PDB file of C-alpha atoms in Angstrom:
ATOM      1  CA  MET A   1       5.322 -22.686  26.388  1.00 61.00           C
ATOM      2  CA  LEU A   2       3.164 -19.970  24.821  1.00 67.00           C
ATOM      3  CA  ASN A   3       1.276 -19.524  28.110  1.00 82.00           C
ATOM      4  CA  GLN A   4       4.538 -18.880  29.916  1.00 88.00           C
ATOM      5  CA  GLU A   5       5.484 -16.421  27.199  1.00 89.00           C
ATOM      6  CA  GLN A   6       2.128 -14.675  27.511  1.00 89.00           C
ATOM      7  CA  GLU A   7       2.663 -14.307  31.261  1.00 92.00           C
ATOM      8  CA  TRP A   8       6.090 -12.751  30.658  1.00 93.00           C
ATOM      9  CA  ILE A   9       4.604 -10.334  28.115  1.00 93.00           C
ATOM     10  CA  VAL A  10       1.804  -9.259  30.477  1.00 92.00           C
ATOM     11  CA  SER A  11       4.348  -8.641  33.270  1.00 94.00           C
ATOM     12  CA  ALA A  12       6.712  -6.807  30.901  1.00 95.00           C
ATOM     13  CA  LYS A  13       3.902  -4.501  29.797  1.00 94.00           C
ATOM     14  CA  GLU A  14       3.676  -3.379  33.447  1.00 93.00           C
ATOM     15  CA  ASN A  15       7.410  -3.266  34.054  1.00 95.00           C
ATOM     16  CA  PRO A  16      10.010  -3.571  31.236  1.00 95.00           C
ATOM     17  CA  LYS A  17      12.499  -5.354  33.510  1.00 95.00           C
ATOM     18  CA  PHE A  18      10.260  -8.462  33.321  1.00 96.00           C
ATOM     19  CA  PHE A  19      11.108  -8.671  29.618  1.00 97.00           C
ATOM     20  CA  ALA A  20      14.512 -10.152  30.608  1.00 97.00           C
ATOM     21  CA  PRO A  21      13.555 -13.863  30.130  1.00 96.00           C
ATOM     22  CA  LEU A  22      12.168 -13.075  26.658  1.00 96.00           C
ATOM     23  CA  TYR A  23      15.346 -11.190  25.791  1.00 97.00           C
ATOM     24  CA  GLU A  24      17.441 -14.179  26.902  1.00 96.00           C
ATOM     25  CA  LYS A  25      15.216 -16.574  24.977  1.00 95.00           C
ATOM     26  CA  TYR A  26      15.235 -14.716  21.662  1.00 96.00           C
ATOM     27  CA  HIS A  27      18.511 -12.779  21.605  1.00 98.00           C
ATOM     28  CA  GLU A  28      20.563 -15.468  19.858  1.00 97.00           C
ATOM     29  CA  GLN A  29      17.992 -16.318  17.199  1.00 95.00           C
ATOM     30  CA  ILE A  30      17.365 -12.663  16.351  1.00 97.00           C
ATOM     31  CA  PHE A  31      21.125 -12.025  16.177  1.00 97.00           C
ATOM     32  CA  ARG A  32      21.604 -15.020  13.849  1.00 96.00           C
ATOM     33  CA  TYR A  33      18.719 -13.852  11.656  1.00 96.00           C
ATOM     34  CA  VAL A  34      20.273 -10.384  11.379  1.00 97.00           C
ATOM     35  CA  TYR A  35      23.876 -11.557  10.947  1.00 96.00           C
ATOM     36  CA  GLN A  36      22.810 -13.969   8.193  1.00 95.00           C
ATOM     37  CA  ARG A  37      21.917 -10.852   6.183  1.00 96.00           C
ATOM     38  CA  MET A  38      24.765  -8.579   7.215  1.00 95.00           C
ATOM     39  CA  GLU A  39      28.467  -8.428   6.577  1.00 91.00           C
ATOM     40  CA  ASP A  40      29.696  -6.913   9.799  1.00 92.00           C
ATOM     41  CA  LYS A  41      29.242  -8.683  13.135  1.00 95.00           C
ATOM     42  CA  GLN A  42      29.255  -5.514  15.256  1.00 95.00           C
ATOM     43  CA  SER A  43      26.548  -3.931  13.084  1.00 94.00           C
ATOM     44  CA  ALA A  44      24.501  -7.116  13.556  1.00 96.00           C
ATOM     45  CA  TYR A  45      24.864  -6.843  17.349  1.00 97.00           C
ATOM     46  CA  ASP A  46      23.845  -3.157  17.181  1.00 96.00           C
ATOM     47  CA  VAL A  47      20.775  -3.916  15.071  1.00 96.00           C
ATOM     48  CA  THR A  48      19.837  -6.766  17.446  1.00 97.00           C
ATOM     49  CA  SER A  49      19.935  -4.344  20.400  1.00 97.00           C
ATOM     50  CA  GLN A  50      17.792  -1.888  18.444  1.00 97.00           C
ATOM     51  CA  VAL A  51      15.253  -4.651  17.773  1.00 97.00           C
ATOM     52  CA  PHE A  52      14.797  -5.323  21.500  1.00 97.00           C
ATOM     53  CA  LEU A  53      14.737  -1.619  22.345  1.00 97.00           C
ATOM     54  CA  LYS A  54      12.011  -1.051  19.764  1.00 96.00           C
ATOM     55  CA  ALA A  55      10.121  -4.124  20.980  1.00 96.00           C
ATOM     56  CA  LEU A  56      10.148  -2.785  24.555  1.00 96.00           C
ATOM     57  CA  LYS A  57       9.034   0.671  23.398  1.00 95.00           C
ATOM     58  CA  ASN A  58       6.092  -0.818  21.500  1.00 94.00           C
ATOM     59  CA  LEU A  59       5.276  -3.750  23.773  1.00 94.00           C
ATOM     60  CA  LYS A  60       2.004  -2.162  24.919  1.00 90.00           C
ATOM     61  CA  LYS A  61       0.798  -2.310  21.293  1.00 88.00           C
ATOM     62  CA  PHE A  62       1.658  -6.014  21.008  1.00 88.00           C
ATOM     63  CA  GLU A  63      -1.415  -8.212  20.992  1.00 82.00           C
ATOM     64  CA  PHE A  64      -1.074 -11.876  21.815  1.00 74.00           C
ATOM     65  CA  ARG A  65      -2.760 -13.918  19.074  1.00 74.00           C
ATOM     66  CA  GLY A  66      -1.344 -17.361  19.817  1.00 69.00           C
ATOM     67  CA  VAL A  67       1.812 -16.926  17.736  1.00 72.00           C
ATOM     68  CA  PRO A  68       5.210 -16.648  19.416  1.00 79.00           C
ATOM     69  CA  LEU A  69       6.643 -13.240  20.131  1.00 89.00           C
ATOM     70  CA  ALA A  70       9.492 -14.265  17.801  1.00 90.00           C
ATOM     71  CA  SER A  71       7.404 -13.530  14.688  1.00 89.00           C
ATOM     72  CA  TRP A  72       6.864  -9.957  15.864  1.00 91.00           C
ATOM     73  CA  LEU A  73      10.570  -9.620  16.708  1.00 95.00           C
ATOM     74  CA  TYR A  74      11.525 -10.877  13.222  1.00 94.00           C
ATOM     75  CA  ARG A  75       9.310  -8.226  11.655  1.00 92.00           C
ATOM     76  CA  ILE A  76      10.961  -5.517  13.762  1.00 95.00           C
ATOM     77  CA  ALA A  77      14.382  -6.966  12.833  1.00 96.00           C
ATOM     78  CA  LYS A  78      13.528  -6.784   9.136  1.00 94.00           C
ATOM     79  CA  SER A  79      12.492  -3.146   9.433  1.00 95.00           C
ATOM     80  CA  GLU A  80      15.594  -2.235  11.503  1.00 96.00           C
ATOM     81  CA  MET A  81      17.877  -3.991   8.991  1.00 96.00           C
ATOM     82  CA  ASN A  82      16.291  -2.155   6.074  1.00 93.00           C
ATOM     83  CA  GLN A  83      16.830   1.109   7.943  1.00 94.00           C
ATOM     84  CA  ALA A  84      20.509   0.218   8.498  1.00 94.00           C
ATOM     85  CA  PHE A  85      20.894  -0.631   4.780  1.00 92.00           C
ATOM     86  CA  ARG A  86      19.226   2.662   3.767  1.00 92.00           C
ATOM     87  CA  ASP A  87      21.481   4.657   6.118  1.00 91.00           C
ATOM     88  CA  ASN A  88      24.512   2.810   4.712  1.00 83.00           C
ATOM     89  CA  LYS A  89      25.362   1.588   8.212  1.00 79.00           C
ATOM     90  CA  ALA A  90      25.423  -1.983   6.925  1.00 83.00           C
ATOM     91  CA  LYS A  91      25.669  -3.874   3.671  1.00 87.00           C
ATOM     92  CA  ARG A  92      23.093  -6.449   2.553  1.00 93.00           C
ATOM     93  CA  THR A  93      24.871  -9.776   2.498  1.00 95.00           C
ATOM     94  CA  ILE A  94      23.883 -13.255   1.366  1.00 96.00           C
ATOM     95  CA  ASN A  95      25.643 -15.884   3.447  1.00 95.00           C
ATOM     96  CA  ILE A  96      25.880 -19.303   1.921  1.00 96.00           C
ATOM     97  CA  ASP A  97      27.974 -22.376   2.685  1.00 94.00           C
ATOM     98  CA  ASN A  98      29.109 -25.416   0.702  1.00 94.00           C
ATOM     99  CA  LEU A  99      26.270 -27.610   2.022  1.00 93.00           C
ATOM    100  CA  GLN A 100      23.648 -25.113   0.877  1.00 94.00           C
ATOM    101  CA  VAL A 101      25.331 -24.815  -2.526  1.00 95.00           C
ATOM    102  CA  ALA A 102      25.245 -28.624  -2.820  1.00 94.00           C
ATOM    103  CA  THR A 103      21.526 -28.657  -1.894  1.00 93.00           C
ATOM    104  CA  PHE A 104      20.689 -26.191  -4.674  1.00 94.00           C
ATOM    105  CA  MET A 105      22.752 -28.153  -7.183  1.00 95.00           C
ATOM    106  CA  GLU A 106      20.808 -31.266  -6.242  1.00 94.00           C
ATOM    107  CA  VAL A 107      17.498 -29.427  -6.685  1.00 92.00           C
ATOM    108  CA  PHE A 108      18.654 -27.987 -10.034  1.00 93.00           C
ATOM    109  CA  GLU A 109      20.126 -31.368 -11.045  1.00 93.00           C
ATOM    110  CA  GLU A 110      23.489 -29.789 -11.752  1.00 93.00           C
ATOM    111  CA  GLU A 111      27.048 -30.623 -10.818  1.00 93.00           C
ATOM    112  CA  THR A 112      28.647 -28.827  -7.847  1.00 92.00           C
ATOM    113  CA  ASN A 113      31.573 -27.019  -9.423  1.00 93.00           C
ATOM    114  CA  SER A 114      33.014 -23.502  -9.293  1.00 93.00           C
ATOM    115  CA  ILE A 115      31.220 -22.317 -12.463  1.00 94.00           C
ATOM    116  CA  ASN A 116      27.820 -23.433 -11.184  1.00 95.00           C
ATOM    117  CA  LYS A 117      28.623 -21.920  -7.803  1.00 95.00           C
ATOM    118  CA  GLN A 118      29.206 -18.533  -9.483  1.00 94.00           C
ATOM    119  CA  ARG A 119      25.983 -18.944 -11.482  1.00 95.00           C
ATOM    120  CA  LEU A 120      24.091 -19.594  -8.262  1.00 96.00           C
ATOM    121  CA  PHE A 121      25.629 -16.544  -6.526  1.00 95.00           C
ATOM    122  CA  LYS A 122      24.672 -14.350  -9.489  1.00 94.00           C
ATOM    123  CA  ALA A 123      21.133 -15.757  -9.543  1.00 95.00           C
ATOM    124  CA  LEU A 124      20.721 -15.136  -5.795  1.00 95.00           C
ATOM    125  CA  GLY A 125      21.879 -11.545  -6.275  1.00 93.00           C
ATOM    126  CA  GLU A 126      19.221 -11.043  -8.951  1.00 93.00           C
ATOM    127  CA  LEU A 127      16.237 -12.129  -6.831  1.00 95.00           C
ATOM    128  CA  ASN A 128      13.891  -9.458  -5.496  1.00 95.00           C
ATOM    129  CA  ALA A 129      13.910  -8.760  -1.735  1.00 93.00           C
ATOM    130  CA  LEU A 130      10.884 -10.952  -0.883  1.00 94.00           C
ATOM    131  CA  ASP A 131      11.997 -13.927  -2.984  1.00 96.00           C
ATOM    132  CA  LEU A 132      15.485 -13.763  -1.483  1.00 96.00           C
ATOM    133  CA  GLN A 133      13.964 -13.592   2.001  1.00 95.00           C
ATOM    134  CA  LEU A 134      11.885 -16.722   1.266  1.00 96.00           C
ATOM    135  CA  ILE A 135      14.883 -18.637  -0.107  1.00 96.00           C
ATOM    136  CA  GLU A 136      16.966 -17.653   2.915  1.00 95.00           C
ATOM    137  CA  LEU A 137      14.269 -18.595   5.412  1.00 95.00           C
ATOM    138  CA  ARG A 138      13.541 -21.966   3.834  1.00 95.00           C
ATOM    139  CA  TYR A 139      16.819 -23.186   2.338  1.00 93.00           C
ATOM    140  CA  PHE A 140      19.484 -21.387   4.387  1.00 92.00           C
ATOM    141  CA  GLU A 141      17.791 -21.353   7.783  1.00 91.00           C
ATOM    142  CA  ASP A 142      15.691 -24.485   7.348  1.00 90.00           C
ATOM    143  CA  ARG A 143      12.491 -22.969   8.749  1.00 92.00           C
ATOM    144  CA  ALA A 144       9.057 -24.579   8.611  1.00 93.00           C
ATOM    145  CA  TYR A 145       6.464 -22.995   6.285  1.00 94.00           C
ATOM    146  CA  ARG A 146       4.323 -22.170   9.319  1.00 91.00           C
ATOM    147  CA  GLU A 147       7.148 -20.083  10.769  1.00 90.00           C
ATOM    148  CA  ILE A 148       7.924 -18.480   7.384  1.00 93.00           C
ATOM    149  CA  GLY A 149       4.253 -17.532   7.137  1.00 93.00           C
ATOM    150  CA  GLU A 150       4.371 -15.905  10.567  1.00 88.00           C
ATOM    151  CA  ILE A 151       7.499 -13.930   9.665  1.00 89.00           C
ATOM    152  CA  ILE A 152       6.213 -12.605   6.339  1.00 91.00           C
ATOM    153  CA  SER A 153       2.601 -12.288   7.608  1.00 88.00           C
ATOM    154  CA  VAL A 154       0.904 -14.803   5.312  1.00 92.00           C
ATOM    155  CA  LYS A 155      -0.824 -18.166   5.869  1.00 93.00           C
ATOM    156  CA  GLU A 156       1.285 -21.355   5.920  1.00 94.00           C
ATOM    157  CA  ASN A 157      -0.003 -22.549   2.522  1.00 97.00           C
ATOM    158  CA  ASN A 158       0.613 -19.174   0.949  1.00 97.00           C
ATOM    159  CA  ALA A 159       4.174 -19.211   2.319  1.00 97.00           C
ATOM    160  CA  LYS A 160       4.684 -22.630   0.708  1.00 97.00           C
ATOM    161  CA  VAL A 161       3.410 -21.427  -2.689  1.00 98.00           C
ATOM    162  CA  LYS A 162       5.459 -18.222  -2.535  1.00 97.00           C
ATOM    163  CA  THR A 163       8.627 -20.137  -1.585  1.00 97.00           C
ATOM    164  CA  PHE A 164       8.089 -22.591  -4.451  1.00 97.00           C
ATOM    165  CA  ARG A 165       7.696 -19.677  -6.883  1.00 97.00           C
ATOM    166  CA  ALA A 166      10.839 -18.016  -5.503  1.00 97.00           C
ATOM    167  CA  LEU A 167      12.751 -21.259  -6.080  1.00 96.00           C
ATOM    168  CA  GLU A 168      11.417 -21.425  -9.639  1.00 96.00           C
ATOM    169  CA  LYS A 169      12.620 -17.856 -10.261  1.00 96.00           C
ATOM    170  CA  LEU A 170      16.021 -18.732  -8.819  1.00 96.00           C
ATOM    171  CA  LYS A 171      16.256 -21.746 -11.101  1.00 95.00           C
ATOM    172  CA  LYS A 172      15.244 -19.671 -14.132  1.00 95.00           C
ATOM    173  CA  SER A 173      17.832 -17.046 -13.305  1.00 94.00           C
ATOM    174  CA  PHE A 174      20.461 -19.766 -12.702  1.00 95.00           C
ATOM    175  CA  ASN A 175      19.754 -21.309 -16.118  1.00 93.00           C
ATOM    176  CA  LYS A 176      19.873 -17.881 -17.779  1.00 90.00           C
ATOM    177  CA  ASN A 177      23.415 -17.475 -16.448  1.00 77.00           C
ATOM    178  CA  SER A 178      24.573 -20.665 -18.192  1.00 72.00           C
ATOM    179  CA  CYS A 179      26.991 -18.748 -20.426  1.00 60.00           C
ATOM    180  CA  LEU A 180      29.108 -17.577 -17.452  1.00 54.00           C
TER     181      LEU A 180
ATOM    182  CA  MET B   1      20.145  -2.725  -3.367  1.00 72.00           C
ATOM    183  CA  LYS B   2      23.514  -4.267  -4.129  1.00 80.00           C
ATOM    184  CA  ARG B   3      24.224  -7.520  -2.318  1.00 89.00           C
ATOM    185  CA  LYS B   4      27.440  -9.198  -1.413  1.00 91.00           C
ATOM    186  CA  VAL B   5      27.691 -12.985  -1.376  1.00 94.00           C
ATOM    187  CA  VAL B   6      29.813 -14.404   1.444  1.00 95.00           C
ATOM    188  CA  TYR B   7      30.808 -18.045   1.081  1.00 95.00           C
ATOM    189  CA  ASN B   8      31.484 -20.396   4.021  1.00 95.00           C
ATOM    190  CA  ARG B   9      31.645 -17.768   6.735  1.00 94.00           C
ATOM    191  CA  TRP B  10      32.767 -18.908  10.154  1.00 93.00           C
ATOM    192  CA  LYS B  11      29.762 -19.591  12.407  1.00 92.00           C
ATOM    193  CA  VAL B  12      29.616 -17.439  15.535  1.00 96.00           C
ATOM    194  CA  PRO B  13      29.498 -19.758  18.598  1.00 97.00           C
ATOM    195  CA  SER B  14      26.519 -19.478  20.939  1.00 97.00           C
ATOM    196  CA  GLU B  15      28.824 -18.649  23.877  1.00 97.00           C
ATOM    197  CA  GLU B  16      30.088 -15.556  22.077  1.00 97.00           C
ATOM    198  CA  ILE B  17      26.540 -14.374  21.322  1.00 97.00           C
ATOM    199  CA  GLN B  18      25.498 -14.953  24.934  1.00 96.00           C
ATOM    200  CA  LYS B  19      28.445 -12.871  26.138  1.00 96.00           C
ATOM    201  CA  GLN B  20      27.112  -9.965  24.063  1.00 95.00           C
ATOM    202  CA  GLN B  21      23.750 -10.038  25.823  1.00 96.00           C
ATOM    203  CA  ASN B  22      23.208  -6.880  27.811  1.00 96.00           C
ATOM    204  CA  PHE B  23      19.640  -6.337  28.883  1.00 96.00           C
ATOM    205  CA  ASP B  24      20.582  -3.633  31.397  1.00 96.00           C
ATOM    206  CA  SER B  25      21.952  -1.448  28.634  1.00 95.00           C
ATOM    207  CA  ILE B  26      18.675  -1.811  26.705  1.00 95.00           C
ATOM    208  CA  LEU B  27      16.696  -0.817  29.809  1.00 95.00           C
ATOM    209  CA  LYS B  28      19.006   2.181  30.215  1.00 95.00           C
ATOM    210  CA  ASP B  29      18.417   3.222  26.586  1.00 93.00           C
ATOM    211  CA  LEU B  30      14.686   2.808  27.097  1.00 93.00           C
ATOM    212  CA  LYS B  31      14.750   5.149  30.110  1.00 90.00           C
ATOM    213  CA  LYS B  32      16.902   7.633  28.159  1.00 86.00           C
ATOM    214  CA  ASP B  33      14.370   7.617  25.319  1.00 75.00           C
ATOM    215  CA  SER B  34      11.481   8.228  27.725  1.00 71.00           C
ATOM    216  CA  ALA B  35      13.425  11.134  29.250  1.00 62.00           C
ATOM    217  CA  ILE B  36      14.063  12.578  25.791  1.00 59.00           C
ATOM    218  CA  TYR B  37      10.316  12.505  25.031  1.00 59.00           C
ATOM    219  CA  TRP B  38       9.604  14.279  28.328  1.00 58.00           C
ATOM    220  CA  LYS B  39      11.838  17.125  27.122  1.00 63.00           C
ATOM    221  CA  SER B  40      10.567  17.130  23.540  1.00 65.00           C
ATOM    222  CA  ILE B  41       8.540  19.863  21.808  1.00 66.00           C
ATOM    223  CA  GLY B  42       5.936  17.208  20.943  1.00 69.00           C
ATOM    224  CA  PHE B  43       5.308  16.471  24.613  1.00 67.00           C
ATOM    225  CA  TRP B  44       5.153  20.104  25.737  1.00 70.00           C
ATOM    226  CA  GLY B  45       3.110  21.017  22.666  1.00 80.00           C
ATOM    227  CA  THR B  46       0.486  18.451  23.634  1.00 81.00           C
ATOM    228  CA  VAL B  47       0.540  19.473  27.301  1.00 80.00           C
ATOM    229  CA  GLY B  48       0.388  23.185  26.384  1.00 84.00           C
ATOM    230  CA  THR B  49      -2.513  22.747  23.961  1.00 86.00           C
ATOM    231  CA  SER B  50      -4.419  20.663  26.505  1.00 87.00           C
ATOM    232  CA  ALA B  51      -3.803  23.247  29.236  1.00 86.00           C
ATOM    233  CA  VAL B  52      -5.029  26.112  27.037  1.00 87.00           C
ATOM    234  CA  ALA B  53      -8.092  24.102  25.975  1.00 87.00           C
ATOM    235  CA  LEU B  54      -8.861  23.264  29.610  1.00 88.00           C
ATOM    236  CA  PHE B  55      -8.471  26.917  30.609  1.00 86.00           C
ATOM    237  CA  PHE B  56     -10.984  28.014  27.957  1.00 85.00           C
ATOM    238  CA  LEU B  57     -13.339  25.251  28.930  1.00 85.00           C
ATOM    239  CA  ILE B  58     -13.253  26.277  32.591  1.00 84.00           C
ATOM    240  CA  THR B  59     -13.632  30.025  31.869  1.00 84.00           C
ATOM    241  CA  GLN B  60     -16.498  29.452  29.424  1.00 79.00           C
ATOM    242  CA  PHE B  61     -18.685  27.436  31.806  1.00 69.00           C
TER     243      PHE B  61
END
C-alpha cells in the first residue's frame, strides 16, 4: 500500500498530473476532516482544494519516511483552515451528534439530558485549540493513537497521554459548569 | 477564537463529495501560480542579480 503510494509520489514529483490517484484517494477524507471543523460546506470544499494545490506546490519538499501522505495532508489542512479562520473566510465549528454526546456522558458517568448536553457544549468551547483537536480526532473521528500522533507530529504514546489529559480537562470544565 | 457548536448535522454522502472532485482545476491553478512567479519581481530580481554577478565575474577574470 505504502509502496504504491511512494511510487505515485515519485512520479508526481516529476509530473504533477501523476498526483491524480493520490488526490482521488485522499480527497474525501481531507474534505471530511475540514468540514468537521467548519460551518459552511462550500468553504470546506475551497479549503480542501487549497490543501491539494499547496501539496502539489510543495511535493518536491515531501520526504517519504514510511508514514502515509495523509499525515502531511492533514498538517497542510490544519494550516489552511487556520488561515481561513484568521481571514474570517470561515468560522471554527465543533460538530457533534447524539451518539458522541452519549459517549461523553457514559465516560463522565452522567445522564444524557439537555442540561448536560449544554454543559458539554460549553466545556468543548472552552478547550484550547490542541486539546479540542485531540478530542475531535479521538472521540469524534474515532482515529487510532498512531494516526493522531502522525497528524499532530508526536509519538503514539505521547498522543495517548495528551488525549487522556485533554479528556481530563474536558471533564473538569464540564463539572465546573454544573450550575448551568 | 470563538467556536460554534453544531448538533446532529446532516452527513454529506460520499457520492456528493466525489462529484466535487476536480483535479484538472487544481492542475490549472498550479500552472497559473507558476506563471505568476515567472512574472514576479522576486523571479526577475533573482535573475537580474545573478546576471549582474555573472557579468562582473566574467569581466574580472
